[in-house]
XYZ file of C-alpha atoms in Angstrom:
769
model
C 60.072 -20.135 68.259
C 60.000 -21.749 64.806
C 57.820 -20.198 62.145
C 54.530 -22.000 61.633
C 53.669 -20.072 58.466
C 55.595 -18.789 55.461
C 57.439 -15.456 55.907
C 55.883 -14.042 52.745
C 52.440 -14.663 54.230
C 53.422 -12.739 57.331
C 54.758 -9.923 55.162
C 51.447 -9.694 53.331
C 49.553 -9.446 56.619
C 51.959 -6.832 57.987
C 51.783 -4.953 54.682
C 47.957 -5.086 54.732
C 47.802 -6.732 51.329
C 46.368 -10.176 52.037
C 43.045 -11.161 50.435
C 42.466 -14.033 52.867
C 43.911 -13.221 56.299
C 42.131 -16.237 57.803
C 44.779 -18.360 56.066
C 47.336 -16.810 58.428
C 45.652 -15.292 61.485
C 43.589 -16.900 64.181
C 43.730 -20.541 65.358
C 45.129 -23.236 63.081
C 45.553 -26.959 63.612
C 49.118 -27.998 62.732
C 51.492 -30.907 63.280
C 54.766 -30.576 65.165
C 56.982 -33.626 65.586
C 54.082 -35.824 64.496
C 51.742 -34.371 67.076
C 48.636 -32.333 66.278
C 48.585 -29.034 68.173
C 47.098 -25.551 67.836
C 48.859 -22.393 66.815
C 47.363 -18.957 67.337
C 48.614 -16.022 65.311
C 47.651 -12.377 65.788
C 48.655 -9.150 64.145
C 48.588 -6.458 66.835
C 50.100 -3.168 65.657
C 51.769 -1.202 68.455
C 51.473 -4.101 70.917
C 54.470 -4.608 73.203
C 53.540 -8.005 74.603
C 50.594 -10.383 74.107
C 49.071 -13.518 75.642
C 46.401 -16.038 74.736
C 43.833 -16.454 77.518
C 42.119 -19.840 77.781
C 39.021 -19.296 79.933
C 38.182 -22.980 80.411
C 41.567 -23.876 81.882
C 42.383 -20.332 83.021
C 45.718 -20.613 81.288
C 47.609 -17.615 80.012
C 50.149 -18.354 77.264
C 52.753 -15.809 76.237
C 52.942 -15.147 72.511
C 56.232 -14.624 70.680
C 56.943 -11.877 68.168
C 60.351 -13.038 66.953
C 59.722 -12.497 63.282
C 58.016 -9.066 63.346
C 57.398 -6.706 66.233
C 53.634 -6.645 65.595
C 53.102 -10.264 64.580
C 52.508 -12.626 67.533
C 52.070 -16.382 67.677
C 52.185 -19.285 70.058
C 51.663 -23.055 70.048
C 49.059 -24.615 72.335
C 48.750 -28.270 73.207
C 45.028 -28.198 74.057
C 41.988 -30.017 72.753
C 39.671 -27.053 72.184
C 40.308 -23.349 71.602
C 36.708 -22.118 71.811
C 36.202 -18.555 73.061
C 39.848 -17.799 73.724
C 40.845 -14.156 74.160
C 43.918 -12.064 73.461
C 45.468 -9.914 76.167
C 48.018 -7.357 75.062
C 49.661 -4.122 76.167
C 49.925 -1.153 73.816
C 50.564 2.547 74.408
C 50.611 2.006 78.158
C 47.164 0.368 78.241
C 46.116 -3.233 78.626
C 43.470 -4.721 76.328
C 41.552 -7.985 76.517
C 39.649 -8.852 73.332
C 38.196 -11.791 71.477
C 40.187 -12.627 68.365
C 38.104 -11.738 65.250
C 39.913 -14.444 63.307
C 38.679 -17.142 65.663
C 35.129 -16.736 64.281
C 34.825 -18.438 60.922
C 31.039 -18.642 60.480
C 30.255 -16.336 57.553
C 26.921 -14.501 57.629
C 26.929 -14.487 53.823
C 26.555 -18.061 52.590
C 27.417 -19.476 49.193
C 23.682 -19.500 48.407
C 23.387 -15.812 49.342
C 26.265 -15.018 46.996
C 24.642 -17.106 44.258
C 21.322 -15.251 44.521
C 23.133 -11.922 44.656
C 25.115 -12.816 41.563
C 21.829 -13.585 39.791
C 20.319 -10.294 40.922
C 17.612 -12.111 42.873
C 18.505 -11.695 46.550
C 15.560 -9.608 47.695
C 16.843 -9.217 51.260
C 20.535 -8.780 50.541
C 20.545 -5.846 52.974
C 20.177 -8.419 55.752
C 23.485 -9.964 54.675
C 25.676 -7.149 53.377
C 26.474 -4.174 55.588
C 27.003 -4.193 59.354
C 24.803 -6.523 61.390
C 24.622 -7.163 65.109
C 24.914 -10.905 65.609
C 26.102 -13.563 68.032
C 28.618 -16.231 67.044
C 29.661 -18.971 69.455
C 28.017 -17.069 72.286
C 29.941 -13.844 71.604
C 28.065 -10.680 70.601
C 29.537 -8.450 67.932
C 29.049 -7.068 64.439
C 29.468 -8.929 61.194
C 30.656 -6.700 58.347
C 30.240 -7.661 54.704
C 30.887 -5.629 51.561
C 30.869 -6.400 47.847
C 34.176 -5.327 46.284
C 35.135 -8.057 43.799
C 38.019 -6.185 42.185
C 39.762 -5.059 45.373
C 43.162 -6.443 46.317
C 42.211 -6.341 49.959
C 39.662 -4.665 52.244
C 39.849 -3.589 55.890
C 37.390 -2.145 58.367
C 38.170 1.248 59.855
C 36.492 2.598 62.959
C 36.613 4.157 66.356
C 37.228 0.665 67.708
C 40.636 0.414 65.984
C 41.628 4.085 65.834
C 40.897 4.043 62.085
C 43.892 1.790 61.500
C 43.287 -0.402 58.457
C 45.927 -2.921 59.519
C 43.950 -4.267 62.448
C 40.754 -5.668 60.935
C 41.611 -7.055 57.525
C 38.644 -8.735 55.841
C 38.432 -12.082 54.120
C 37.140 -12.498 50.558
C 34.440 -15.083 50.059
C 32.009 -16.149 47.379
C 31.053 -13.639 44.704
C 33.659 -11.062 45.650
C 32.043 -10.420 49.046
C 34.431 -9.580 51.883
C 33.467 -10.371 55.448
C 34.673 -10.197 59.036
C 33.058 -10.555 62.450
C 34.400 -8.134 65.060
C 33.416 -9.132 68.594
C 32.118 -6.747 71.237
C 31.247 -3.856 68.917
C 27.927 -2.215 69.781
C 25.319 -0.012 68.150
C 26.651 3.473 67.524
C 30.143 2.510 66.353
C 31.334 4.575 63.386
C 33.089 2.718 60.575
C 34.221 2.766 56.955
C 35.823 0.334 54.556
C 39.436 0.808 53.510
C 39.637 -0.626 50.014
C 42.869 -1.138 48.080
C 43.042 -1.847 44.382
C 45.786 -3.938 42.823
C 47.984 -0.883 42.368
C 47.811 -0.265 46.128
C 45.634 2.868 45.871
C 43.465 3.351 48.940
C 39.768 4.321 48.941
C 37.923 5.000 52.172
C 34.256 4.253 51.593
C 31.036 4.465 53.531
C 29.061 1.255 53.631
C 26.758 0.967 50.565
C 24.403 -1.105 52.720
C 24.925 0.894 55.912
C 21.749 1.787 57.791
C 22.976 5.126 59.146
C 25.683 7.699 58.494
C 27.206 10.466 60.543
C 25.726 13.947 60.297
C 27.314 15.689 57.355
C 29.980 16.874 56.704
C 31.213 13.655 58.360
C 30.737 10.595 56.178
C 31.320 7.443 58.235
C 28.642 4.774 58.513
C 27.210 3.899 61.927
C 26.360 0.438 63.246
C 22.585 0.464 63.691
C 19.899 -1.960 64.823
C 16.697 -1.511 62.794
C 14.809 -4.237 64.643
C 14.373 -2.608 68.039
C 11.551 -0.187 67.143
C 8.111 -1.410 68.221
C 5.604 -0.540 65.501
C 2.028 0.351 66.433
C 0.523 0.522 62.935
C -0.771 -3.021 62.533
C -4.330 -1.919 61.723
C -3.108 0.488 59.064
C -0.878 -2.131 57.442
C -3.659 -4.727 57.349
C -6.159 -2.266 55.887
C -3.617 -1.190 53.276
C -2.999 -4.795 52.276
C -6.682 -5.328 51.538
C -7.343 -2.097 49.613
C -6.811 -1.123 45.995
C -5.308 2.388 46.059
C -6.462 2.939 42.478
C -10.058 3.162 43.699
C -9.241 5.197 46.818
C -8.760 8.966 47.208
C -5.079 9.864 46.868
C -4.247 13.463 47.668
C -0.526 13.958 48.330
C 1.210 16.757 50.218
C 4.768 16.822 48.872
C 7.418 18.370 51.088
C 11.090 18.720 51.870
C 11.645 18.023 55.557
C 14.548 20.426 55.889
C 12.721 23.515 54.639
C 9.110 23.023 55.703
C 9.859 24.595 59.081
C 12.923 25.140 61.258
C 13.314 25.522 64.981
C 14.289 29.038 66.004
C 16.763 27.943 68.647
C 19.975 25.963 68.467
C 19.215 24.323 71.813
C 19.331 20.531 71.545
C 16.066 18.928 70.541
C 14.771 16.474 73.125
C 13.855 13.021 71.888
C 11.112 10.982 73.487
C 13.687 8.739 75.140
C 15.084 11.743 76.976
C 18.332 11.927 75.043
C 19.400 14.839 72.907
C 18.697 14.606 69.186
C 21.425 15.708 66.771
C 21.435 19.444 66.162
C 22.200 20.565 62.642
C 22.311 24.308 62.235
C 21.292 26.094 59.060
C 23.425 29.194 58.857
C 21.774 30.428 55.665
C 18.413 30.775 57.409
C 19.225 32.717 60.555
C 21.785 32.450 63.333
C 20.829 29.663 65.697
C 18.221 28.079 63.458
C 18.217 24.298 63.217
C 16.351 21.504 61.514
C 13.349 20.005 63.240
C 13.886 16.369 64.163
C 11.718 13.581 62.817
C 9.952 13.465 66.177
C 9.349 17.213 66.244
C 8.061 16.998 62.686
C 5.650 14.303 63.827
C 4.286 16.728 66.416
C 3.985 19.681 64.035
C 3.598 18.361 60.497
C 1.114 15.539 61.024
C -1.629 17.687 62.651
C -1.153 20.285 59.895
C -1.500 17.770 57.062
C -4.406 16.065 58.810
C -6.186 19.398 59.143
C -5.643 20.093 55.446
C -7.163 16.721 54.625
C -4.409 15.223 52.462
C -4.333 11.426 52.374
C -0.556 11.094 51.978
C 2.683 12.870 52.696
C 5.412 12.601 50.078
C 8.935 13.201 51.334
C 11.664 14.383 49.040
C 14.464 11.812 49.350
C 15.291 10.912 52.924
C 18.179 8.627 51.960
C 21.528 10.060 53.089
C 23.039 12.765 50.900
C 26.041 15.029 51.512
C 24.727 18.372 50.195
C 21.567 20.079 51.453
C 21.203 21.967 48.174
C 20.702 18.747 46.211
C 17.279 18.437 47.936
C 18.229 14.804 48.609
C 18.458 13.792 44.958
C 22.195 13.022 45.011
C 22.245 10.007 47.300
C 25.339 8.481 48.863
C 23.622 6.242 51.439
C 20.774 4.393 49.748
C 20.007 2.304 52.840
C 20.599 5.085 55.382
C 17.854 7.474 56.458
C 19.455 10.907 56.592
C 20.807 11.749 60.014
C 20.015 15.469 59.575
C 16.739 14.977 61.392
C 17.577 12.152 63.789
C 18.073 8.423 63.953
C 16.423 5.649 61.912
C 14.163 4.944 64.875
C 13.066 8.584 64.843
C 12.012 8.277 61.194
C 10.180 5.059 62.033
C 8.356 6.935 64.780
C 7.370 9.690 62.330
C 5.953 7.173 59.830
C 4.248 5.205 62.594
C 2.550 8.376 63.828
C 1.437 9.213 60.287
C -0.201 5.813 60.013
C -1.900 6.132 63.381
C -3.358 9.417 62.141
C -4.606 7.953 58.879
C -1.882 9.412 56.647
C 0.187 7.381 54.200
C 3.863 8.108 53.569
C 5.532 8.151 50.151
C 9.279 8.538 49.688
C 11.109 9.810 46.626
C 13.510 7.146 45.376
C 16.484 7.960 43.149
C 17.795 5.000 41.117
C 18.680 7.122 38.089
C 22.045 8.493 39.189
C 24.439 8.948 42.097
C 27.091 11.566 42.939
C 30.850 11.303 42.538
C 31.670 11.989 46.210
C 34.763 10.049 47.248
C 33.102 8.219 50.149
C 30.201 7.004 48.019
C 29.622 4.420 45.303
C 31.804 6.023 42.638
C 34.840 3.917 41.634
C 34.024 1.870 44.689
C 36.628 -0.900 44.617
C 39.118 0.918 42.425
C 37.085 0.061 39.353
C 33.823 1.247 37.829
C 31.802 -1.168 39.929
C 28.364 0.437 40.261
C 28.659 2.707 37.214
C 29.602 2.145 33.570
C 33.251 2.685 32.727
C 32.304 4.349 29.426
C 31.231 7.945 30.217
C 28.868 7.799 27.241
C 26.847 5.352 29.318
C 27.953 6.108 32.839
C 27.702 9.847 33.354
C 25.018 12.538 33.406
C 27.142 15.550 32.582
C 24.276 17.978 33.149
C 23.991 16.874 36.775
C 27.621 15.904 37.315
C 26.522 12.457 38.450
C 27.071 8.825 37.485
C 24.637 6.286 36.039
C 24.116 2.837 37.518
C 25.136 -0.127 35.393
C 21.675 -1.697 35.326
C 22.943 -4.618 33.275
C 25.165 -5.860 36.092
C 23.200 -8.290 38.242
C 24.694 -7.241 41.571
C 24.048 -3.546 40.843
C 20.481 -4.272 39.834
C 20.117 -6.328 43.019
C 21.403 -3.375 45.043
C 18.617 -1.175 43.651
C 15.824 -3.747 43.693
C 16.522 -4.690 47.307
C 16.824 -1.016 48.226
C 13.279 -0.286 47.049
C 11.998 -3.278 49.028
C 14.068 -2.214 52.049
C 12.121 1.011 52.574
C 8.816 -0.871 52.554
C 10.186 -3.597 54.812
C 12.040 -1.659 57.475
C 10.248 1.703 57.381
C 6.679 0.660 56.476
C 6.429 3.291 53.733
C 3.309 3.225 51.568
C 4.859 4.034 48.231
C 7.760 5.398 46.225
C 7.908 8.155 43.662
C 10.718 7.218 41.294
C 12.688 10.284 40.248
C 13.773 11.054 36.683
C 12.608 7.805 35.103
C 13.164 9.229 31.615
C 16.873 9.637 32.395
C 16.996 5.895 33.022
C 14.993 4.794 30.011
C 16.870 6.633 27.270
C 20.536 6.144 26.448
C 20.639 9.544 24.732
C 18.984 11.430 27.595
C 20.384 14.997 27.494
C 23.253 13.765 25.315
C 24.322 15.089 21.941
C 25.070 12.972 18.899
C 28.259 10.996 19.484
C 27.909 11.246 23.279
C 25.885 8.073 23.715
C 26.009 4.404 22.750
C 23.064 2.590 21.168
C 21.692 -0.636 22.609
C 22.324 -4.028 21.016
C 19.483 -3.430 18.568
C 20.681 0.003 17.503
C 18.039 1.858 19.509
C 18.118 4.585 22.135
C 16.185 2.633 24.762
C 18.031 1.477 27.876
C 16.719 -2.075 27.936
C 18.567 -3.002 31.140
C 17.123 -0.013 33.028
C 13.608 -0.876 31.872
C 14.082 -4.468 33.044
C 15.349 -3.213 36.401
C 12.233 -1.076 36.863
C 10.003 -3.992 35.909
C 11.695 -6.192 38.499
C 11.364 -3.502 41.171
C 7.657 -2.994 40.551
C 6.817 -6.666 40.189
C 8.421 -7.422 43.543
C 6.992 -4.388 45.335
C 3.432 -5.382 44.514
C 4.141 -9.067 45.176
C 5.434 -8.400 48.674
C 3.393 -5.293 49.556
C -0.081 -5.200 47.989
C -1.913 -1.918 48.372
C 1.112 0.368 48.007
C 1.966 2.931 45.321
C 4.821 3.068 42.836
C 4.783 6.359 40.958
C 6.902 7.251 37.947
C 8.102 10.745 37.217
C 8.314 10.019 33.499
C 8.090 12.915 31.068
C 8.089 11.190 27.678
C 5.737 9.027 25.621
C 7.352 5.739 26.670
C 4.419 3.306 26.366
C 2.700 1.411 29.181
C 4.591 2.977 32.082
C 1.740 2.210 34.487
C 0.714 -1.074 32.883
C 1.460 -4.408 34.585
C 4.722 -6.140 33.841
C 2.936 -9.279 32.622
C 1.673 -7.374 29.560
C 5.017 -5.697 28.920
C 4.523 -2.546 30.977
C 7.027 -1.040 33.372
C 4.760 -2.049 36.238
C 4.197 1.292 38.008
C 0.648 1.886 39.154
C 0.813 5.667 38.687
C 2.612 8.073 36.382
C 2.930 11.824 36.827
C 0.945 13.596 34.095
C 3.604 16.056 32.978
C 1.621 17.002 29.860
C -1.387 18.106 31.903
C 0.873 20.079 34.238
C 2.598 21.989 31.432
C -0.658 22.651 29.573
C -2.420 23.966 32.664
C 0.439 26.164 33.842
C 0.741 27.648 30.346
C -3.019 28.190 30.224
C -3.337 29.785 33.656
C -0.247 31.882 33.072
C -1.851 33.782 30.205
C -4.216 36.733 30.357
C -7.764 35.322 30.566
C -8.771 37.126 27.361
C -6.344 34.949 25.382
C -7.618 31.712 26.919
C -10.443 31.518 24.378
C -7.806 30.729 21.765
C -6.224 27.955 23.853
C -9.185 25.801 24.882
C -7.167 22.798 23.761
C -4.858 23.270 26.758
C -7.783 22.377 29.001
C -9.342 19.620 26.930
C -6.343 17.807 25.424
C -5.488 15.820 28.564
C -8.709 13.830 28.274
C -7.630 12.457 24.904
C -4.921 10.426 26.641
C -6.177 10.445 30.249
C -6.912 6.713 30.271
C -3.841 5.489 28.396
C -1.964 5.453 31.713
C -2.864 5.686 35.388
C -2.067 9.338 35.842
C -1.316 11.476 38.849
C -1.820 15.212 38.449
C 1.169 16.822 40.138
C 2.094 20.437 40.822
C 5.480 19.682 42.313
C 8.608 21.291 43.713
C 10.111 21.499 40.226
C 7.517 24.123 39.266
C 8.359 26.614 42.022
C 12.153 26.953 41.735
C 14.844 28.282 39.400
C 13.036 31.480 38.469
C 9.692 29.824 37.697
C 7.907 31.716 40.506
C 5.647 30.109 43.059
C 2.172 29.026 42.033
C 0.357 32.238 42.874
C 2.998 34.299 41.093
C 2.272 32.418 37.870
C -1.315 33.690 37.875
C -2.256 36.865 35.961
C -4.225 39.841 37.236
C -4.408 41.659 40.541
C -4.078 39.893 43.865
C -7.762 38.922 44.001
C -7.595 37.428 40.526
C -4.405 35.569 41.344
C -6.054 33.817 44.291
C -9.223 33.190 42.272
C -7.220 31.694 39.412
C -5.396 29.408 41.787
C -8.619 28.229 43.462
C -10.143 27.629 40.052
C -7.114 25.590 38.944
C -7.005 23.466 42.084
C -10.748 22.698 41.928
C -10.460 21.739 38.266
C -7.471 19.569 39.201
C -9.306 17.784 42.015
C -12.325 17.028 39.831
C -10.263 15.954 36.789
C -9.483 12.206 36.472
C -6.260 11.191 38.219
C -4.747 11.224 41.694
C -3.367 14.519 43.085
C -0.078 15.986 44.380
C 0.632 19.517 45.638
C 3.949 20.829 46.910
C 4.216 22.536 50.280
C 3.402 26.251 50.321
C 0.967 25.984 47.419
C -1.848 25.293 49.873
C -1.820 28.828 51.285
C -0.441 30.832 48.378
C 3.214 31.376 49.234
C 4.595 34.219 47.145
C 8.297 33.413 47.161
C 9.875 30.524 45.323
C 10.772 27.511 47.387
C 14.088 28.097 49.152
C 15.739 24.931 50.417
C 17.688 26.997 52.965
C 14.671 28.694 54.547
C 11.186 28.140 55.945
C 7.857 28.356 54.239
C 6.391 31.844 54.624
C 4.265 30.912 57.610
C 3.691 34.544 58.547
C 1.432 34.876 55.497
C -1.250 32.895 57.309
C -1.737 35.953 59.516
C -3.236 37.679 56.451
C -6.812 36.926 55.469
C -6.316 35.921 51.797
C -3.747 33.298 52.716
C -5.762 31.983 55.648
C -8.770 31.748 53.369
C -6.678 29.906 50.789
C -5.732 27.327 53.409
C -9.400 26.995 54.426
C -10.236 26.466 50.743
C -7.698 23.631 50.559
C -9.197 21.968 53.624
C -12.707 22.098 52.122
C -11.515 20.946 48.708
C -9.765 17.901 50.173
C -12.804 17.094 52.302
C -15.101 17.296 49.274
C -12.748 15.159 47.198
C -12.475 12.466 49.853
C -16.232 12.367 50.465
C -17.291 11.887 46.838
C -16.546 8.453 45.326
C -17.336 9.823 41.870
C -14.141 11.890 42.106
C -11.779 8.964 42.708
C -13.220 5.468 42.184
C -12.973 5.557 38.373
C -9.949 7.762 37.791
C -8.546 5.353 35.201
C -11.680 4.154 33.443
C -13.401 5.990 30.600
C -16.704 5.121 32.239
C -15.782 7.542 35.005
C -15.674 10.671 32.826
C -17.727 12.326 30.112
C -17.735 15.762 28.660
C -20.932 17.771 28.921
C -19.424 20.538 26.816
C -15.807 21.226 25.972
C -16.354 23.451 22.927
C -17.391 26.784 24.445
C -14.046 28.441 23.810
C -15.597 31.893 23.379
C -16.521 31.880 27.074
C -13.573 29.696 28.186
C -16.012 27.364 29.931
C -15.922 23.580 30.202
C -18.384 21.224 31.864
C -17.990 17.516 32.557
C -19.379 14.622 34.574
C -17.526 12.240 36.903
C -19.189 8.943 37.742
C -18.698 6.621 40.710
C -17.878 2.943 40.405
C -20.695 0.465 41.095
C -23.058 3.318 41.836
C -25.437 5.726 40.126
C -23.748 8.706 41.802
C -22.216 11.358 39.580
C -20.723 14.825 39.899
C -21.149 17.752 37.478
C -18.246 20.209 37.296
C -18.400 23.535 35.478
C -15.330 25.768 35.096
C -15.319 29.434 34.112
C -11.727 30.372 33.319
C -12.403 34.096 32.781
C -13.091 36.982 35.186
C -16.450 37.539 33.421
C -19.333 35.974 35.386
C -22.087 34.302 33.416
C -25.749 34.263 34.407
C -28.325 31.896 32.913
C -25.581 29.654 31.644
C -27.239 26.409 30.597
C -25.601 23.039 31.190
C -27.120 19.706 30.174
C -27.526 16.991 32.816
C -28.486 13.318 32.542
C -31.122 13.103 35.280
C -34.063 15.074 36.637
C -33.879 16.481 40.130
C -32.285 18.902 42.524
C -28.557 19.503 42.015
C -26.886 20.656 45.180
C -23.879 22.954 44.769
C -21.404 20.971 46.869
C -18.400 23.162 46.122
C -17.829 26.673 44.820
C -14.287 28.001 44.598
C -15.717 31.552 44.591
C -17.323 31.214 48.040
C -16.946 34.119 50.446
C -15.245 31.928 53.041
C -12.424 31.380 50.519
C -12.063 35.061 49.645
C -14.250 34.881 46.553
C -17.017 37.196 45.326
C -19.643 34.787 46.683
C -21.516 34.445 43.428
C -23.256 31.120 42.996
C -26.499 29.244 42.792
C -28.031 29.704 46.245
C -27.052 26.211 47.317
C -28.285 24.375 44.258
C -30.561 24.240 41.225
C -33.545 22.212 40.077
C -33.209 20.703 36.657
C -35.507 21.852 33.861
C -37.154 19.765 31.149
C -35.047 21.503 28.575
C -32.869 19.145 26.592
C -29.385 20.543 26.153
C -25.917 19.257 25.333
C -27.533 16.028 24.069
C -29.035 15.402 27.489
C -32.716 15.351 28.414
C -32.486 17.958 31.177
C -30.446 21.033 31.958
C -29.506 23.473 34.688
C -29.764 27.256 34.468
C -26.592 28.269 36.292
C -24.708 31.287 37.483
C -20.998 30.876 36.819
C -18.821 32.981 39.127
C -15.680 34.666 37.760
C -12.490 32.602 37.609
C -14.216 29.787 39.429
C -15.122 26.143 39.362
C -18.501 25.014 40.698
C -19.384 21.408 41.487
C -22.894 19.924 41.633
C -24.349 16.635 42.813
C -27.840 15.265 42.328
C -29.543 15.110 45.719
C -31.709 11.944 45.651
C -33.336 12.614 49.032
C -34.552 16.093 48.100
C -35.532 14.942 44.642
C -37.600 12.048 46.047
C -39.182 14.269 48.665
C -40.276 16.775 46.051
C -41.716 14.040 43.860
C -43.694 12.555 46.738
C -45.106 15.959 47.675
C -46.356 16.473 44.162
C -43.884 19.192 43.257
C -43.370 19.242 39.531
C -39.695 18.844 38.834
C -38.314 20.985 36.081
C -41.562 22.919 35.754
């Protein structure tokens, strides 16, 4: 038959080098001998013969391949070509398929591309990626990927034997390529085959893909995130109406892959009866495997609930290729890691947390990404997501690349990604990793290895603007959530609102407090008298930001020892020091974070390849340490004075911070909109003190509500017999005082008991007499 398209166009299709295959393939209205007819063209590699099936008329029209063995076409004198199919024979098998090039309704509109190009498409993940959809009554998957500098892009998958010639994509607005492939279902594995203008091929996972294969495989998987039925409506509504800044926040930070493993390599059973993916961990023990998200829900949630933490913080759960990166080198920003199960399994885990009154925070990593070939690096044959200049685009210390925050589409990728986890997974907050590495152009770079900003400074203005946009939108869409910065410098107003020029986080890790306290508790107690400033300095700046006190995973790796190993003295003193530190931490202004294993005194450093040392709980000191943590969390959560004014100077006052010779400090915490207050006294030496006088603001009976030296915690059980009456002895510039016993290496906490005080007054008992 006569050609109905130019030979060079056919050659470009056959050579897989066409940027707009819709110009050639599929149905086209043409004129032959003055008559308007249809032509259908199809590129079917390996096909021997092909037909067009017309379901309405039940016609079957043979297609010719006169001009190339794999290029078929025919002319049809019909009025409508809706829902036609292709039937062809290849490799001894017959196939009947809908023609992808017959579906011309793009999921990504010109308006979508416009918003994306501005950096303001907050739900771009609903447009880019792989999405189940129905077009003209046919179910399939619409694929869309941003690759503006590619010569051409194809979709590879199980459905086409990973042959990039079969499903060549069409470029649309804003450099976004798209194609609808009919009759693909959930579970199909796919990648993008991207060619640059030199013809070099890059096989990439989907940047917006919702799931990836279990490593070491790297393909994306077509996934439906809308099928899970959430049961956490009450939690979400309560969260929306609460201000987390005035609520107790006590976070249990953990790495899902090393909290606990299953001892057997037998397949884990999911609740739907199917087998969950089994990922073995050879470094742990033969046959060991990761727990699935659903198994973690059964084991982890009751444990955290018993301990009394308000939140769980997960080290990054976005897909990453290497277990040893702890999740911090992300290749699939929109894909929950498949190590522990499917996206629905993670949704189930978070749903169960909410139903048990536990919030979920996720570590988010916008500061860098790895160079793995299937990831974002050199994505379309150019430096698309990263800077081309290594002085801007590479963290040599980590061997990773830096996002180009000044490019609108890249910023949109990150902004929408943060929103995505709140939207699809109902998370309650993010902890943003390595913020300092984003904010400073000279971060870990020597002179000559970095480029100043337009004003000659070291500040990364584009990164700061990106963070402001992320935080502004998070709190606009999801009131009541947390956005926490791991920021280790003096960058101003990190946790201030964006409308006053802040970065917009509502919490910042207090790295200064952490370093001061670990240095202080690491020294022999005799020397602490010369370092009282370590304890008191944090209050000087405590209200300049909204701080979270964090003892995190970074402090128990790389030869730093675990928390108990940092403490001086014999075993008893080590446990006492740790209890004293934690009690001081939980009564100090700021929200709280502890890493897994710290709650029961694990000796070994955290090992990402192993379990926590659960056997230690069989020994009394470690069991008592866990019981201490349960009581400490319960006390913290029950006393509004310890959390309602964490970020207001009205919530804290020193009673005495100058007694360096005894290494003792005393302070008051006050509740918001209440007369309630708490008195905390810390003795940081192994020398107990009797008749130690502490000034208090009110007359009455002060109940000892917590004593880190209690016998039930493994302490010496020194204390104040349940409480003390105040005396009319002015001290520490206060009208009354308490005559206390301070246990060794301990923190004691007191609260005025109004009921007992009133009862004594009514009975005629002379208070303070």
